Amino acid sequence: MLSSLYKTYSKTSVTNTIKRLNSTMPKKDKNGTAIVFMNMGGPSSVPEVKDFLYQLFSDYDLIPISKNYQPTIAKFISSFRSPKIEKQYAEIGGGSPIRHWSEYQASKVCEALDKTNPETAPHKPYVAFRYAQPLSKDTYKKLLEDGITRAVAFTQYPQFSYSTTGSSINELIRNKKDLDKDDQIAWSIIDRWPKNDGLTSAFAENIQAKIAEFKKEDPDFKEEDLTILFSAHSLPMDVINMGDSYPAEVGATVYSVMEKLNFNYKYRLVWQSQVGPKPWLGAQTADIVEQLNDPGKEKLILVPIAFTSDHIETLYELDLEVIGESKHPKNIKRCESLNGSETFIRGLIEECDHHLKNKTPFHKNLDLDFVLAKKDPNGNAPLRKFFTK
């Protein structure tokens, strides 16, 4: 009798203990975690250029023209500008490489996270572009088809701007409302990472490689004759004057890179890609290059500090226009883009690893970013309701 009671008690105790342990252990989602790289994107082929331009100029968050007539205006602008932009893409090989590099980077991140973060594995790579294939809406449909229930939106704009990351967030929220009314997918977001160690170290390594080229080519090279120009995509002053955090965060990236270079060289932050008649953030990259390159003595290194991979702004605007049309092109080098840099990909992995383990749904400044952009996070952009874990 006593023996029977003891066996029953032991089995019950063991069962209860296992239940208690299971209740305290983190739940592992059998479908794993989607890591979604968000970016502007670029046309992968010349025939995609017109639609890319239409999507871009239709975005009121990026280019505020007219809420009522923006699509009509975008249709006109894209038709008008397509022939010129198509020629530019033809000159850089027939399309943008940004999709290739985004898919490569995302796959490498997920491979590493499966080993470092088994509790959220398997990690599945996705790319969601705002203006090119694969468009954000198509990627969201794919996530639902694949049965994804947890996803991390990982902006590939390291420095936050409402015009870029903010626009992608708004599109993500619209897609969820249209496609995911049952809330199948729980989202969190990495919305900025301007001082990420892998990011800034990769830039520093690529700059040092260009300095080594100058030294090899010119035995009389002197460090005091070198200026590093960090070039970032400019924004209209209308956006900046609302308190957008982009200039400060780009500056933080630049400063972190120069720290790694021990501030051994002169440097300046400049801005590129201005379009339209409105005032934009300056000084403009092309103007500063022309000024410094004119005597023919100064060595210049251009660093695309706000881009994580090559696209039209590096391959055409910097390489063929700014450098190609300069008076002394041999004195200017463009720093390699991050693309497949192992140091950079390590930084991406570390950023995701920290995010998954920290379980913070989004950066504390994101609410303020939307308030200053006159988008109430509790109204038009319900951030706390949308980003949950």
Coordinates of C-alpha atoms in Angstrom, one line a residue:
M1 CA 0.0 0.0 0.0
L2 CA 2.7 2.5 1.1
S3 CA 4.8 1.5 -2.0
S4 CA 1.9 2.1 -4.3
L5 CA 1.2 5.6 -2.8
Y6 CA 4.9 6.4 -3.1
K7 CA 5.0 5.5 -6.8
T8 CA 1.8 7.6 -7.4
Y9 CA 3.2 10.6 -5.5
S10 CA 6.5 10.4 -7.4
K11 CA 4.9 10.3 -10.8
T12 CA 2.6 13.2 -9.9
S13 CA 5.5 15.2 -8.5
V14 CA 7.6 14.7 -11.6
T15 CA 4.7 15.6 -13.9
N16 CA 3.9 18.8 -11.9
T17 CA 7.6 19.7 -11.9
I18 CA 7.8 19.3 -15.7
K19 CA 4.7 21.4 -16.1
R20 CA 6.2 24.2 -14.0
L21 CA 9.5 24.1 -15.9
N22 CA 7.7 24.3 -19.2
S23 CA 5.6 27.2 -18.1
T24 CA 8.7 29.2 -17.2
M25 CA 10.7 28.4 -20.3
P26 CA 10.5 30.7 -23.3
K27 CA 8.1 29.5 -25.9
K28 CA 9.7 28.5 -29.2
D29 CA 7.6 29.3 -32.2
K30 CA 7.6 26.3 -34.5
N31 CA 7.5 28.7 -37.5
G32 CA 10.6 30.5 -36.3
T33 CA 11.3 34.2 -36.9
A34 CA 11.2 36.2 -40.1
I35 CA 14.0 38.8 -40.5
V36 CA 12.7 41.3 -43.0
F37 CA 15.2 43.7 -44.5
M38 CA 13.4 46.9 -45.4
N39 CA 14.9 49.4 -47.9
M40 CA 14.1 51.8 -50.7
G41 CA 15.1 49.2 -53.3
G42 CA 16.0 49.8 -56.9
P43 CA 15.0 48.4 -60.3
S44 CA 16.8 45.2 -61.1
S45 CA 16.4 45.8 -64.8
V46 CA 15.9 48.7 -67.1
P47 CA 12.2 47.9 -67.9
E48 CA 11.4 48.2 -64.1
V49 CA 12.6 51.8 -63.9
K50 CA 9.3 53.5 -64.8
D51 CA 7.4 51.7 -62.1
F52 CA 10.1 52.3 -59.6
L53 CA 10.0 56.0 -60.3
Y54 CA 6.2 56.0 -60.0
Q55 CA 6.2 54.2 -56.7
L56 CA 8.9 56.6 -55.4
F57 CA 7.2 59.9 -56.5
S58 CA 3.8 58.5 -55.2
D59 CA 5.2 58.4 -51.6
Y60 CA 4.0 61.5 -49.8
D61 CA 6.2 60.6 -46.8
L62 CA 9.3 60.8 -48.9
I63 CA 8.3 63.6 -51.3
P64 CA 5.4 65.6 -50.0
I65 CA 3.8 67.2 -53.1
S66 CA 0.0 66.9 -52.8
K67 CA -2.0 64.4 -50.8
N68 CA -4.9 64.6 -53.2
Y69 CA -3.0 64.6 -56.5
Q70 CA 0.3 62.8 -55.7
P71 CA -0.5 59.7 -57.7
T72 CA -1.4 61.8 -60.8
I73 CA 1.7 63.9 -60.4
A74 CA 3.8 60.8 -59.9
K75 CA 2.5 59.3 -63.1
F76 CA 3.5 62.4 -65.0
I77 CA 7.0 62.7 -63.4
S78 CA 7.8 59.0 -63.9
S79 CA 6.9 59.2 -67.6
F80 CA 8.9 62.3 -68.1
R81 CA 12.0 61.2 -66.2
S82 CA 12.1 57.5 -67.2
P83 CA 14.1 57.8 -70.4
K84 CA 16.9 59.7 -68.7
I85 CA 17.0 57.3 -65.7
E86 CA 16.8 54.2 -67.9
K87 CA 20.0 55.4 -69.6
Q88 CA 21.7 55.8 -66.2
Y89 CA 20.8 52.2 -65.2
A90 CA 22.0 50.9 -68.5
E91 CA 25.4 52.5 -67.9
I92 CA 25.8 50.7 -64.5
G93 CA 25.1 47.3 -66.0
G94 CA 21.4 47.3 -66.6
G95 CA 20.0 47.5 -63.1
S96 CA 20.6 48.1 -59.4
P97 CA 22.4 45.4 -57.4
I98 CA 20.6 46.3 -54.2
R99 CA 18.3 43.3 -54.3
H100 CA 21.2 40.9 -54.8
W101 CA 23.1 42.3 -51.8
S102 CA 20.0 42.6 -49.6
E103 CA 19.1 39.0 -50.1
Y104 CA 22.7 37.9 -49.6
Q105 CA 23.1 39.9 -46.4
A106 CA 19.7 38.7 -45.0
S107 CA 20.5 35.1 -45.7
K108 CA 23.9 35.4 -43.9
V109 CA 22.3 37.0 -40.9
C110 CA 19.7 34.2 -40.6
E111 CA 22.3 31.4 -41.0
A112 CA 24.2 32.9 -38.0
L113 CA 21.1 33.6 -35.9
D114 CA 20.1 29.9 -36.1
K115 CA 23.3 29.1 -34.2
T116 CA 23.4 32.1 -31.8
N117 CA 19.6 32.3 -31.1
P118 CA 18.2 28.7 -31.2
E119 CA 15.2 29.8 -29.1
T120 CA 13.9 32.0 -32.0
A121 CA 15.0 29.7 -34.8
P122 CA 14.6 28.9 -37.6
H123 CA 15.3 32.4 -38.9
K124 CA 14.0 33.1 -42.3
P125 CA 15.3 35.9 -44.6
Y126 CA 13.0 38.2 -46.5
V127 CA 13.4 41.5 -48.4
A128 CA 10.8 44.2 -48.5
F129 CA 11.4 47.2 -50.8
R130 CA 9.4 50.4 -50.7
Y131 CA 9.6 51.2 -54.4
A132 CA 10.9 48.1 -56.3
Q133 CA 10.4 44.4 -56.4
P134 CA 9.9 42.7 -54.1
L135 CA 7.4 45.4 -52.9
S136 CA 6.5 45.5 -49.2
K137 CA 2.9 44.3 -49.9
D138 CA 4.1 41.3 -51.9
T139 CA 6.6 40.4 -49.1
Y140 CA 3.8 40.6 -46.5
K141 CA 1.7 38.2 -48.6
K142 CA 4.6 35.8 -48.8
L143 CA 5.0 36.0 -45.0
L144 CA 1.4 35.0 -44.5
E145 CA 1.6 32.2 -47.0
D146 CA 4.7 30.8 -45.3
G147 CA 2.8 30.7 -42.0
I148 CA 5.1 33.3 -40.2
T149 CA 3.8 34.4 -36.9
R150 CA 6.7 36.4 -35.6
A151 CA 8.8 38.9 -37.7
V152 CA 11.5 41.5 -37.1
A153 CA 11.4 44.5 -39.5
F154 CA 15.1 45.4 -39.9
T155 CA 15.6 48.8 -41.6
Q156 CA 18.6 49.0 -43.9
Y157 CA 18.7 52.7 -43.4
P158 CA 21.2 52.8 -40.5
Q159 CA 20.2 56.4 -39.6
F160 CA 16.5 57.1 -39.0
S161 CA 14.5 59.5 -41.0
Y162 CA 10.7 59.8 -41.2
S163 CA 11.1 60.0 -44.9
T164 CA 12.7 56.6 -45.3
T165 CA 12.3 54.3 -42.3
G166 CA 9.1 56.1 -41.3
S167 CA 7.7 55.6 -44.7
S168 CA 8.5 51.9 -44.6
I169 CA 6.8 51.7 -41.2
N170 CA 3.6 53.4 -42.5
E171 CA 3.5 51.0 -45.4
L172 CA 4.0 48.1 -43.1
I173 CA 1.1 49.2 -41.0
R174 CA -1.1 49.7 -44.0
N175 CA -0.3 46.2 -45.3
K176 CA -1.1 44.7 -41.9
K177 CA -4.5 46.4 -41.9
D178 CA -5.3 45.3 -45.5
L179 CA -3.8 41.7 -45.4
D180 CA -3.5 40.6 -41.8
K181 CA -6.7 41.5 -40.1
D182 CA -6.5 38.4 -37.8
D183 CA -3.1 39.6 -36.5
Q184 CA -1.3 36.4 -37.6
I185 CA 2.1 38.1 -37.5
A186 CA 3.6 39.8 -34.3
W187 CA 6.1 42.5 -35.3
S188 CA 9.0 44.2 -33.7
I189 CA 11.5 46.6 -35.4
I190 CA 15.1 47.6 -35.5
D191 CA 14.5 51.2 -36.6
R192 CA 18.0 52.7 -36.3
W193 CA 21.6 51.6 -35.7
P194 CA 23.9 54.5 -36.6
K195 CA 26.8 53.5 -34.2
N196 CA 26.7 49.8 -34.8
D197 CA 30.3 48.5 -34.4
G198 CA 30.3 46.3 -37.5
L199 CA 28.9 49.1 -39.6
T200 CA 31.4 51.7 -38.5
S201 CA 34.3 49.3 -38.5
A202 CA 33.5 48.2 -42.1
F203 CA 33.5 51.8 -43.3
A204 CA 36.8 52.4 -41.5
E205 CA 38.4 49.3 -43.1
N206 CA 37.2 50.3 -46.6
I207 CA 38.6 53.9 -46.1
Q208 CA 42.0 52.5 -45.0
A209 CA 42.1 50.3 -48.1
K210 CA 41.7 53.5 -50.3
I211 CA 44.3 55.3 -48.3
A212 CA 46.7 52.4 -49.0
E213 CA 45.9 52.7 -52.7
F214 CA 46.9 56.4 -52.6
K215 CA 50.1 55.6 -50.8
K216 CA 51.0 52.9 -53.3
E217 CA 50.3 55.1 -56.3
D218 CA 52.1 58.2 -54.9
P219 CA 55.3 57.8 -53.0
D220 CA 55.0 61.5 -51.9
F221 CA 51.5 61.0 -50.4
K222 CA 51.0 63.0 -47.3
E223 CA 48.2 62.5 -44.8
E224 CA 47.7 66.3 -44.6
D225 CA 46.8 66.4 -48.3
L226 CA 43.8 64.0 -47.8
T227 CA 40.2 64.9 -47.1
I228 CA 37.5 62.3 -46.4
L229 CA 34.1 63.3 -47.6
F230 CA 31.3 61.3 -46.1
S231 CA 28.4 61.6 -48.5
A232 CA 24.8 60.9 -47.5
H233 CA 21.5 61.3 -49.3
S234 CA 20.1 64.7 -48.7
L235 CA 16.6 65.6 -47.6
P236 CA 14.4 68.7 -48.2
M237 CA 14.8 71.3 -45.5
D238 CA 11.0 71.1 -44.9
V239 CA 11.6 67.6 -43.5
I240 CA 14.7 68.6 -41.5
N241 CA 13.0 71.6 -40.0
M242 CA 10.3 69.4 -38.5
G243 CA 13.0 68.0 -36.2
D244 CA 13.9 64.9 -38.2
S245 CA 16.7 62.9 -36.5
Y246 CA 18.5 62.0 -39.7
P247 CA 21.3 64.6 -39.8
A248 CA 22.2 64.0 -36.2
E249 CA 22.3 60.2 -36.6
V250 CA 24.3 60.4 -39.9
G251 CA 26.7 62.7 -38.0
A252 CA 27.0 60.1 -35.2
T253 CA 28.0 57.4 -37.8
V254 CA 30.6 59.7 -39.3
Y255 CA 32.1 60.5 -35.8
S256 CA 32.2 56.8 -34.9
V257 CA 34.1 56.0 -38.1
M258 CA 36.6 58.8 -37.5
E259 CA 37.2 57.6 -34.0
K260 CA 38.3 54.2 -35.4
L261 CA 40.6 56.2 -37.7
N262 CA 42.0 58.1 -34.7
F263 CA 40.9 61.3 -36.4
N264 CA 44.1 61.2 -38.5
Y265 CA 42.6 62.9 -41.5
K266 CA 40.5 65.9 -42.3
Y267 CA 36.9 65.1 -43.0
R268 CA 33.5 66.6 -43.7
L269 CA 29.9 65.4 -44.0
V270 CA 28.3 66.4 -47.3
W271 CA 25.0 65.6 -49.0
Q272 CA 24.0 64.3 -52.4
S273 CA 21.0 63.5 -54.7
Q274 CA 19.1 66.8 -54.4
V275 CA 16.1 67.0 -56.7
G276 CA 13.5 69.8 -57.4
P277 CA 13.5 73.5 -56.7
K278 CA 13.0 73.4 -52.9
P279 CA 15.9 74.0 -50.4
W280 CA 17.7 70.8 -49.4
L281 CA 20.2 70.0 -46.8
G282 CA 23.7 70.9 -47.9
A283 CA 26.6 71.4 -48.6
Q284 CA 26.2 69.4 -51.8
T285 CA 28.8 66.7 -52.4
A286 CA 29.4 67.7 -56.0
D287 CA 30.0 71.4 -55.0
I288 CA 32.5 70.5 -52.3
V289 CA 34.4 68.1 -54.6
E290 CA 34.6 70.7 -57.3
Q291 CA 36.0 73.2 -54.7
L292 CA 38.6 70.9 -53.2
N293 CA 39.6 69.2 -56.4
D294 CA 40.2 72.3 -58.4
P295 CA 43.8 73.0 -57.4
G296 CA 44.7 69.3 -58.2
K297 CA 46.7 68.7 -55.0
E298 CA 44.1 67.5 -52.5
K299 CA 43.4 63.8 -52.4
L300 CA 39.7 63.0 -51.8
I301 CA 37.9 59.8 -50.6
L302 CA 34.2 59.7 -51.0
V303 CA 32.4 57.5 -48.5
P304 CA 28.6 56.6 -49.1
I305 CA 27.9 56.7 -45.3
A306 CA 24.1 56.3 -45.4
F307 CA 24.1 53.4 -47.9
T308 CA 24.6 49.7 -47.0
S309 CA 25.1 48.5 -50.6
D310 CA 25.8 49.8 -54.1
H311 CA 23.0 51.3 -56.1
I312 CA 22.4 54.2 -58.5
E313 CA 23.7 56.9 -56.1
T314 CA 27.1 55.2 -55.7
L315 CA 27.6 53.5 -59.1
Y316 CA 26.3 56.4 -61.3
E317 CA 26.0 59.6 -59.2
L318 CA 29.3 59.3 -57.4
D319 CA 31.4 57.2 -59.8
L320 CA 30.3 58.6 -63.2
E321 CA 29.1 62.1 -62.4
V322 CA 31.0 63.4 -59.3
I323 CA 34.3 61.6 -60.0
G324 CA 34.0 61.1 -63.7
E325 CA 33.2 64.7 -64.5
S326 CA 35.8 66.2 -62.1
K327 CA 38.9 68.1 -63.2
H328 CA 41.4 65.7 -61.5
P329 CA 39.6 62.3 -61.3
K330 CA 42.8 60.5 -60.4
N331 CA 42.9 62.4 -57.1
I332 CA 39.5 61.1 -56.0
K333 CA 38.6 57.6 -54.9
R334 CA 35.2 56.3 -53.9
C335 CA 35.2 54.0 -50.8
E336 CA 33.8 50.5 -51.5
S337 CA 30.3 50.0 -50.5
L338 CA 29.6 47.6 -47.7
N339 CA 27.9 44.9 -49.9
G340 CA 29.4 41.5 -48.8
S341 CA 31.8 42.8 -46.2
E342 CA 32.2 40.2 -43.4
T343 CA 32.7 42.9 -40.9
F344 CA 29.5 44.6 -41.9
I345 CA 27.5 41.4 -41.9
R346 CA 28.9 40.7 -38.4
G347 CA 27.4 44.0 -37.3
L348 CA 24.0 43.0 -38.8
I349 CA 24.1 39.7 -36.9
E350 CA 25.0 41.5 -33.6
E351 CA 22.2 44.0 -34.1
C352 CA 19.6 41.3 -34.6
D353 CA 21.0 39.2 -31.8
H354 CA 20.7 42.1 -29.3
H355 CA 17.2 42.9 -30.5
L356 CA 15.9 39.4 -30.2
K357 CA 17.4 38.9 -26.7
N358 CA 16.5 42.4 -25.4
K359 CA 12.8 42.0 -26.6
T360 CA 12.3 45.7 -27.0
P361 CA 9.7 46.3 -29.7
F362 CA 11.2 49.5 -31.0
H363 CA 13.6 52.4 -30.2
K364 CA 12.4 54.8 -27.5
N365 CA 12.8 57.7 -29.9
L366 CA 10.3 56.3 -32.5
D367 CA 7.3 57.8 -30.8
L368 CA 8.9 61.2 -30.9
D369 CA 9.9 60.8 -34.5
F370 CA 6.3 60.3 -35.5
V371 CA 5.0 63.1 -33.2
L372 CA 7.4 65.6 -34.8
A373 CA 6.4 64.5 -38.3
K374 CA 2.8 65.2 -37.2
K375 CA 1.9 61.6 -37.2
D376 CA 0.3 60.7 -33.9
P377 CA 1.6 57.3 -32.9
N378 CA -1.7 56.6 -31.1
G379 CA -3.7 57.6 -34.1
N380 CA -2.4 57.3 -37.7
A381 CA 0.5 55.2 -36.7
P382 CA -0.4 53.0 -33.7
L383 CA 3.2 52.0 -33.0
R384 CA 2.7 50.5 -29.5
K385 CA -0.2 48.4 -30.8
F386 CA 1.6 47.4 -33.9
F387 CA 5.1 46.5 -32.6
T388 CA 4.5 44.2 -29.7
K389 CA 7.5 42.0 -29.0

